[in-house]
Amino acid sequence: MSDTASSPRRVLGFWPALALVVGNLIGSGIYLLPATLAPLGANALIGWGVTIFGAMALAFVFARLAAKLPCAGGPYAFADAAFGPVVGFAVAWSYWILVWAGNGALAIAVVSALGVPFPALASGAPAFVTALVLIWGLVAVNIRGVALAGRIQLVTALLKLAPLAAIILVALWLLLRDGQSAIAANQPVPISAGAIAGAVALTFWGFLGVESATVPADKVKDAARIVPLVTMLGTALAGMVYVLVAGAIALMMPADLIAASPAPLAAFLGRSWGAGAQLIVAVFAAISALGTLNGFILLQGEMPWAMARGGVFPAWFGKESRQGTPARAHLVSGALVTLVMALNYTGSTATLFAEIATISLAAGMLAYFASALAALKLLAGDRAVTLAAIVAAGFVLWMIYGLGLRANLWGLGLLALGLPVFLWVRRASLRSATAT
């Protein structure tokens, strides 16, 4: 935690750190959400706008907190500094659940995309086994070294932008060529607060990871400058891509066709590129989700390591491998991902994705809310931060409402599971202090 900016453990420069943020933000969501959002009509576009506004407020909060505390742990470090070890543990525990449970959904998203060129992977045991192979393969990569994981993140981040850029360019070309006739004649959908809230709850899955660069900050060169920069820049870039891609599809395709399509992005490109577009987009969708999975697997090892170093988690998790990586934390996190997938596995990749995604998101809302409150305390007097923190906190509360009762009860239940762990570590620390 006391490493200097020149420490050899700081192996992530500007581009890998930016790729970590962009790669974690732009994952499976943009490929899966247009079909889910299509029935909401204009409410979906408003939802995207609200989500981007809230995500930028969160990004600003995380950027300013990272500039003040450029150390490992991200949300945990901020909550611990502002409110002490009890709140710090609760935040870290909830965020850890958010990450490793969400990684199950990401692995399923990769397999779901691979099911297009390889139909045998679409469901059943082959899908489940393939997802586990991907998870444990990337766990091995991250145990091998942060630098290797960073290079993989950079390559996949560049590749995942290719089909999204193609959609934006095709949409622009169609608008210039056909003008008004390129716009689909969809029936208007009434605007309502409930529909917008539902859209926000769905679209925020695409912004999960806005804090990504803050968690392994001790691995980032010149962290006090680079982490805030890539947090803001990466979130803005992802938001721009989301709006342009989602807007193009919603504007230029019939809503019933989008809703019925298992691959709306491929269907959009298929109008210009033919049937082969579906296979091309499916491959890039798999690469996109794989890059996001790699980034979040990096975080699922870093968070328990930071908790152990902070004294609120068993010290066993704080041990590093010869490569300087939290191998033990990675192995336990990988086992938990495997467990949550096995418990929720139904044979349908779509059902499994939805179940794990909503539960993990609900579990992690505390980390975002507490970070906003931490900014109000740690950066008191800064009017811009105060305003952003208030907006971010309100946005998170609305997100919690949009997720619904069932997901939030699951989140509370998972959070409660951390209480025995905290009490055990606290008791062990008191015994140790008494003995000395």
Short mmCIF file of C-alpha atoms in Angstrom, two decimals, residues 9-281:
data_model
loop_
_atom_site.label_atom_id
_atom_site.label_comp_id
_atom_site.label_asym_id
_atom_site.label_seq_id
_atom_site.Cartn_x
_atom_site.Cartn_y
_atom_site.Cartn_z
CA ARG A 9 4.56 -3.59 -9.08
CA ARG A 10 2.99 -0.65 -10.95
CA VAL A 11 2.86 -2.25 -14.40
CA LEU A 12 -0.32 -0.73 -15.89
CA GLY A 13 0.23 2.41 -17.92
CA PHE A 14 -2.33 4.78 -19.44
CA TRP A 15 -3.50 2.56 -22.32
CA PRO A 16 -3.93 -0.70 -20.36
CA ALA A 17 -5.70 1.23 -17.57
CA LEU A 18 -7.99 2.91 -20.12
CA ALA A 19 -8.62 -0.49 -21.71
CA LEU A 20 -9.55 -1.85 -18.29
CA VAL A 21 -12.26 0.82 -17.90
CA VAL A 22 -13.54 0.71 -21.49
CA GLY A 23 -13.25 -3.07 -21.65
CA ASN A 24 -15.22 -3.54 -18.43
CA LEU A 25 -17.90 -1.06 -19.48
CA ILE A 26 -18.40 -2.20 -23.07
CA GLY A 27 -19.09 -5.90 -22.73
CA SER A 28 -22.15 -8.03 -23.34
CA GLY A 29 -24.73 -5.36 -22.55
CA ILE A 30 -24.74 -3.52 -25.87
CA TYR A 31 -25.29 -6.81 -27.73
CA LEU A 32 -28.10 -8.06 -25.48
CA LEU A 33 -29.94 -4.91 -24.41
CA PRO A 34 -31.48 -3.56 -27.66
CA ALA A 35 -33.90 -6.51 -27.88
CA THR A 36 -34.88 -6.17 -24.20
CA LEU A 37 -35.35 -2.40 -24.47
CA ALA A 38 -37.22 -2.38 -27.80
CA PRO A 39 -40.76 -2.56 -26.29
CA LEU A 40 -40.01 0.53 -24.18
CA GLY A 41 -39.71 2.80 -27.21
CA ALA A 42 -38.53 6.33 -26.39
CA ASN A 43 -38.38 5.37 -22.70
CA ALA A 44 -35.30 3.30 -23.54
CA LEU A 45 -33.44 6.23 -25.08
CA ILE A 46 -34.38 8.43 -22.12
CA GLY A 47 -33.16 5.62 -19.87
CA TRP A 48 -29.82 5.56 -21.68
CA GLY A 49 -29.53 9.32 -21.18
CA VAL A 50 -30.32 9.12 -17.46
CA THR A 51 -27.90 6.22 -17.03
CA ILE A 52 -25.07 8.02 -18.79
CA PHE A 53 -25.69 11.13 -16.70
CA GLY A 54 -25.64 9.06 -13.51
CA ALA A 55 -22.61 7.06 -14.64
CA MET A 56 -20.66 10.25 -15.40
CA ALA A 57 -21.54 11.58 -11.95
CA LEU A 58 -20.25 8.33 -10.44
CA ALA A 59 -17.13 8.49 -12.63
CA PHE A 60 -16.42 12.03 -11.44
CA VAL A 61 -16.84 10.94 -7.81
CA PHE A 62 -14.49 7.97 -8.29
CA ALA A 63 -11.99 10.12 -10.20
CA ARG A 64 -11.75 12.72 -7.46
CA LEU A 65 -11.59 10.09 -4.71
CA ALA A 66 -8.85 8.24 -6.61
CA ALA A 67 -6.84 11.45 -6.92
CA LYS A 68 -7.01 11.84 -3.13
CA LEU A 69 -6.51 8.15 -2.27
CA PRO A 70 -4.62 6.43 -5.13
CA CYS A 71 -4.35 3.10 -3.32
CA ALA A 72 -5.67 -0.42 -3.84
CA GLY A 73 -9.28 -1.27 -3.10
CA GLY A 74 -11.27 1.47 -4.82
CA PRO A 75 -14.72 1.62 -3.14
CA TYR A 76 -13.40 -0.28 -0.11
CA ALA A 77 -10.52 2.14 0.42
CA PHE A 78 -12.81 5.15 0.11
CA ALA A 79 -15.47 3.79 2.51
CA ASP A 80 -12.84 2.66 5.02
CA ALA A 81 -11.17 6.08 5.04
CA ALA A 82 -14.49 7.89 5.41
CA PHE A 83 -16.48 5.68 7.77
CA GLY A 84 -14.11 3.12 9.31
CA PRO A 85 -13.54 -0.62 9.00
CA VAL A 86 -17.15 -1.78 9.59
CA VAL A 87 -18.58 0.15 6.66
CA GLY A 88 -15.41 -0.52 4.69
CA PHE A 89 -15.90 -4.26 5.11
CA ALA A 90 -19.59 -4.09 4.12
CA VAL A 91 -18.74 -2.14 0.98
CA ALA A 92 -15.86 -4.43 0.03
CA TRP A 93 -17.92 -7.56 0.67
CA SER A 94 -20.84 -6.28 -1.44
CA TYR A 95 -18.51 -5.22 -4.24
CA TRP A 96 -16.69 -8.54 -4.19
CA ILE A 97 -20.05 -10.32 -4.54
CA LEU A 98 -20.99 -7.98 -7.38
CA VAL A 99 -17.80 -8.89 -9.23
CA TRP A 100 -17.56 -12.65 -8.83
CA ALA A 101 -21.30 -13.25 -9.21
CA GLY A 102 -21.38 -10.95 -12.25
CA ASN A 103 -18.50 -12.88 -13.77
CA GLY A 104 -20.81 -15.87 -14.02
CA ALA A 105 -23.17 -13.80 -16.16
CA LEU A 106 -20.27 -12.58 -18.31
CA ALA A 107 -19.02 -16.11 -18.93
CA ILE A 108 -22.51 -17.13 -20.00
CA ALA A 109 -22.64 -14.10 -22.34
CA VAL A 110 -19.43 -15.30 -24.03
CA VAL A 111 -20.84 -18.80 -24.46
CA SER A 112 -24.19 -17.45 -25.68
CA ALA A 113 -22.40 -15.53 -28.44
CA LEU A 114 -20.29 -18.57 -29.32
CA GLY A 115 -23.52 -20.54 -29.64
CA VAL A 116 -24.25 -18.77 -32.94
CA PRO A 117 -21.28 -20.18 -34.90
CA PHE A 118 -21.23 -23.30 -32.66
CA PRO A 119 -24.87 -24.30 -31.95
CA ALA A 120 -23.81 -27.15 -29.66
CA LEU A 121 -22.76 -24.51 -27.10
CA ALA A 122 -26.16 -22.81 -27.03
CA SER A 123 -27.41 -24.68 -23.94
CA GLY A 124 -26.99 -27.69 -21.72
CA ALA A 125 -23.82 -29.15 -20.28
CA PRO A 126 -21.55 -27.97 -23.16
CA ALA A 127 -22.47 -24.33 -22.42
CA PHE A 128 -21.85 -24.78 -18.71
CA VAL A 129 -18.51 -26.54 -19.15
CA THR A 130 -17.31 -24.01 -21.74
CA ALA A 131 -18.14 -21.14 -19.39
CA LEU A 132 -16.12 -22.76 -16.62
CA VAL A 133 -13.16 -23.32 -18.95
CA LEU A 134 -13.19 -19.63 -19.86
CA ILE A 135 -13.40 -18.53 -16.23
CA TRP A 136 -10.56 -20.72 -15.02
CA GLY A 137 -8.42 -19.94 -18.06
CA LEU A 138 -8.62 -16.23 -17.29
CA VAL A 139 -8.06 -16.87 -13.58
CA ALA A 140 -4.80 -18.55 -14.62
CA VAL A 141 -3.91 -15.54 -16.79
CA ASN A 142 -4.45 -13.12 -13.91
CA ILE A 143 -2.45 -15.30 -11.52
CA ARG A 144 0.35 -15.33 -14.07
CA GLY A 145 0.65 -11.55 -13.94
CA VAL A 146 -1.19 -8.23 -14.09
CA ALA A 147 0.89 -7.10 -17.08
CA LEU A 148 -0.29 -10.09 -19.15
CA ALA A 149 -3.91 -9.48 -18.15
CA GLY A 150 -3.47 -5.82 -19.12
CA ARG A 151 -2.18 -6.73 -22.59
CA ILE A 152 -5.12 -9.07 -23.16
CA GLN A 153 -7.46 -6.31 -22.01
CA LEU A 154 -5.97 -3.83 -24.46
CA VAL A 155 -6.26 -6.21 -27.45
CA THR A 156 -9.84 -7.23 -26.68
CA ALA A 157 -10.86 -3.60 -26.06
CA LEU A 158 -9.64 -2.63 -29.53
CA LEU A 159 -11.33 -5.62 -31.17
CA LYS A 160 -14.66 -5.10 -29.44
CA LEU A 161 -14.97 -1.56 -30.82
CA ALA A 162 -14.77 -2.76 -34.45
CA PRO A 163 -18.39 -3.97 -34.95
CA LEU A 164 -19.76 -1.06 -32.92
CA ALA A 165 -17.90 1.41 -35.13
CA ALA A 166 -19.26 -0.48 -38.16
CA ILE A 167 -22.85 -0.01 -36.96
CA ILE A 168 -22.31 3.71 -36.44
CA LEU A 169 -20.77 4.10 -39.91
CA VAL A 170 -23.48 2.01 -41.62
CA ALA A 171 -26.20 4.04 -39.89
CA LEU A 172 -24.59 7.29 -41.00
CA TRP A 173 -24.27 5.98 -44.56
CA LEU A 174 -27.94 4.90 -44.66
CA LEU A 175 -29.09 8.26 -43.34
CA LEU A 176 -27.03 10.14 -45.91
CA ARG A 177 -28.19 7.85 -48.71
CA ASP A 178 -31.87 7.43 -47.90
CA GLY A 179 -32.64 10.40 -45.68
CA GLN A 180 -36.00 10.27 -43.89
CA SER A 181 -36.90 6.93 -45.47
CA ALA A 182 -34.11 5.24 -43.49
CA ILE A 183 -36.02 5.89 -40.25
CA ALA A 184 -38.39 3.10 -39.19
CA ALA A 185 -42.07 3.94 -38.65
CA ASN A 186 -42.51 2.65 -35.10
CA GLN A 187 -45.64 3.17 -33.03
CA PRO A 188 -45.06 5.70 -30.23
CA VAL A 189 -44.83 4.29 -26.70
CA PRO A 190 -46.17 6.41 -23.80
CA ILE A 191 -43.48 7.97 -21.62
CA SER A 192 -43.70 6.94 -17.96
CA ALA A 193 -41.47 7.15 -14.90
CA GLY A 194 -41.82 3.42 -14.26
CA ALA A 195 -40.73 2.50 -17.79
CA ILE A 196 -37.77 4.88 -17.61
CA ALA A 197 -36.74 3.45 -14.22
CA GLY A 198 -36.90 -0.05 -15.68
CA ALA A 199 -34.77 1.04 -18.62
CA VAL A 200 -32.21 2.63 -16.28
CA ALA A 201 -31.97 -0.58 -14.25
CA LEU A 202 -31.28 -2.51 -17.45
CA THR A 203 -28.89 -0.05 -19.08
CA PHE A 204 -26.73 0.40 -15.98
CA TRP A 205 -25.49 -3.17 -16.51
CA GLY A 206 -23.59 -1.61 -19.42
CA PHE A 207 -21.83 0.81 -17.03
CA LEU A 208 -20.92 -1.70 -14.37
CA GLY A 209 -17.20 -1.17 -13.84
CA VAL A 210 -17.00 2.62 -13.94
CA GLU A 211 -14.71 2.27 -10.90
CA SER A 212 -12.51 -0.43 -12.47
CA ALA A 213 -9.25 1.52 -12.52
CA THR A 214 -9.56 2.49 -8.84
CA VAL A 215 -9.52 -1.10 -7.53
CA PRO A 216 -6.00 -2.07 -8.74
CA ALA A 217 -4.68 1.49 -8.34
CA ASP A 218 -1.53 0.18 -6.67
CA LYS A 219 -0.71 -1.56 -9.97
CA VAL A 220 -1.10 1.64 -12.06
CA LYS A 221 1.80 3.94 -12.90
CA ASP A 222 1.33 7.51 -11.65
CA ALA A 223 -2.02 6.41 -10.21
CA ALA A 224 -3.00 9.80 -8.77
CA ARG A 225 -3.08 11.23 -12.30
CA ILE A 226 -3.86 8.26 -14.58
CA VAL A 227 -6.64 6.58 -12.59
CA PRO A 228 -8.89 9.69 -12.49
CA LEU A 229 -8.13 10.44 -16.15
CA VAL A 230 -8.99 6.98 -17.50
CA THR A 231 -12.06 6.77 -15.26
CA MET A 232 -13.60 9.89 -16.76
CA LEU A 233 -12.37 9.33 -20.31
CA GLY A 234 -13.36 5.65 -20.41
CA THR A 235 -16.86 6.32 -19.08
CA ALA A 236 -17.43 9.15 -21.57
CA LEU A 237 -16.20 7.02 -24.48
CA ALA A 238 -18.43 4.10 -23.49
CA GLY A 239 -21.43 6.40 -23.10
CA MET A 240 -20.89 7.89 -26.56
CA VAL A 241 -20.63 4.44 -28.15
CA TYR A 242 -23.75 3.21 -26.34
CA VAL A 243 -25.88 6.18 -27.39
CA LEU A 244 -24.80 6.06 -31.03
CA VAL A 245 -25.23 2.28 -31.40
CA ALA A 246 -28.45 1.93 -29.41
CA GLY A 247 -29.88 5.06 -31.01
CA ALA A 248 -29.10 3.89 -34.55
CA ILE A 249 -30.78 0.52 -34.03
CA ALA A 250 -33.83 1.96 -32.26
CA LEU A 251 -34.25 4.67 -34.90
CA MET A 252 -33.71 2.62 -38.03
CA MET A 253 -35.20 -0.82 -37.28
CA PRO A 254 -38.82 -1.80 -36.56
CA ALA A 255 -39.27 -2.30 -32.81
CA ASP A 256 -41.00 -5.68 -33.19
CA LEU A 257 -38.10 -6.92 -35.32
CA ILE A 258 -35.56 -5.77 -32.71
CA ALA A 259 -37.51 -7.36 -29.86
CA ALA A 260 -37.80 -10.70 -31.68
CA SER A 261 -34.16 -10.83 -32.78
CA PRO A 262 -31.65 -12.85 -30.73
CA ALA A 263 -28.90 -10.69 -32.26
CA PRO A 264 -30.24 -7.19 -33.11
CA LEU A 265 -26.80 -5.78 -33.94
CA ALA A 266 -26.22 -8.58 -36.44
CA ALA A 267 -29.71 -8.07 -37.87
CA PHE A 268 -28.94 -4.38 -38.38
CA LEU A 269 -25.67 -5.03 -40.18
CA GLY A 270 -27.26 -7.88 -42.10
CA ARG A 271 -29.39 -5.41 -44.03
CA SER A 272 -26.22 -4.14 -45.68
CA TRP A 273 -23.79 -7.06 -45.33
CA GLY A 274 -26.06 -10.06 -45.77
CA ALA A 275 -26.59 -13.15 -43.62
CA GLY A 276 -22.88 -13.56 -42.86
CA ALA A 277 -23.06 -10.51 -40.59
CA GLN A 278 -24.63 -12.58 -37.84
CA LEU A 279 -21.63 -14.87 -37.57
CA ILE A 280 -19.19 -11.94 -37.71
CA VAL A 281 -20.98 -9.99 -34.99
#
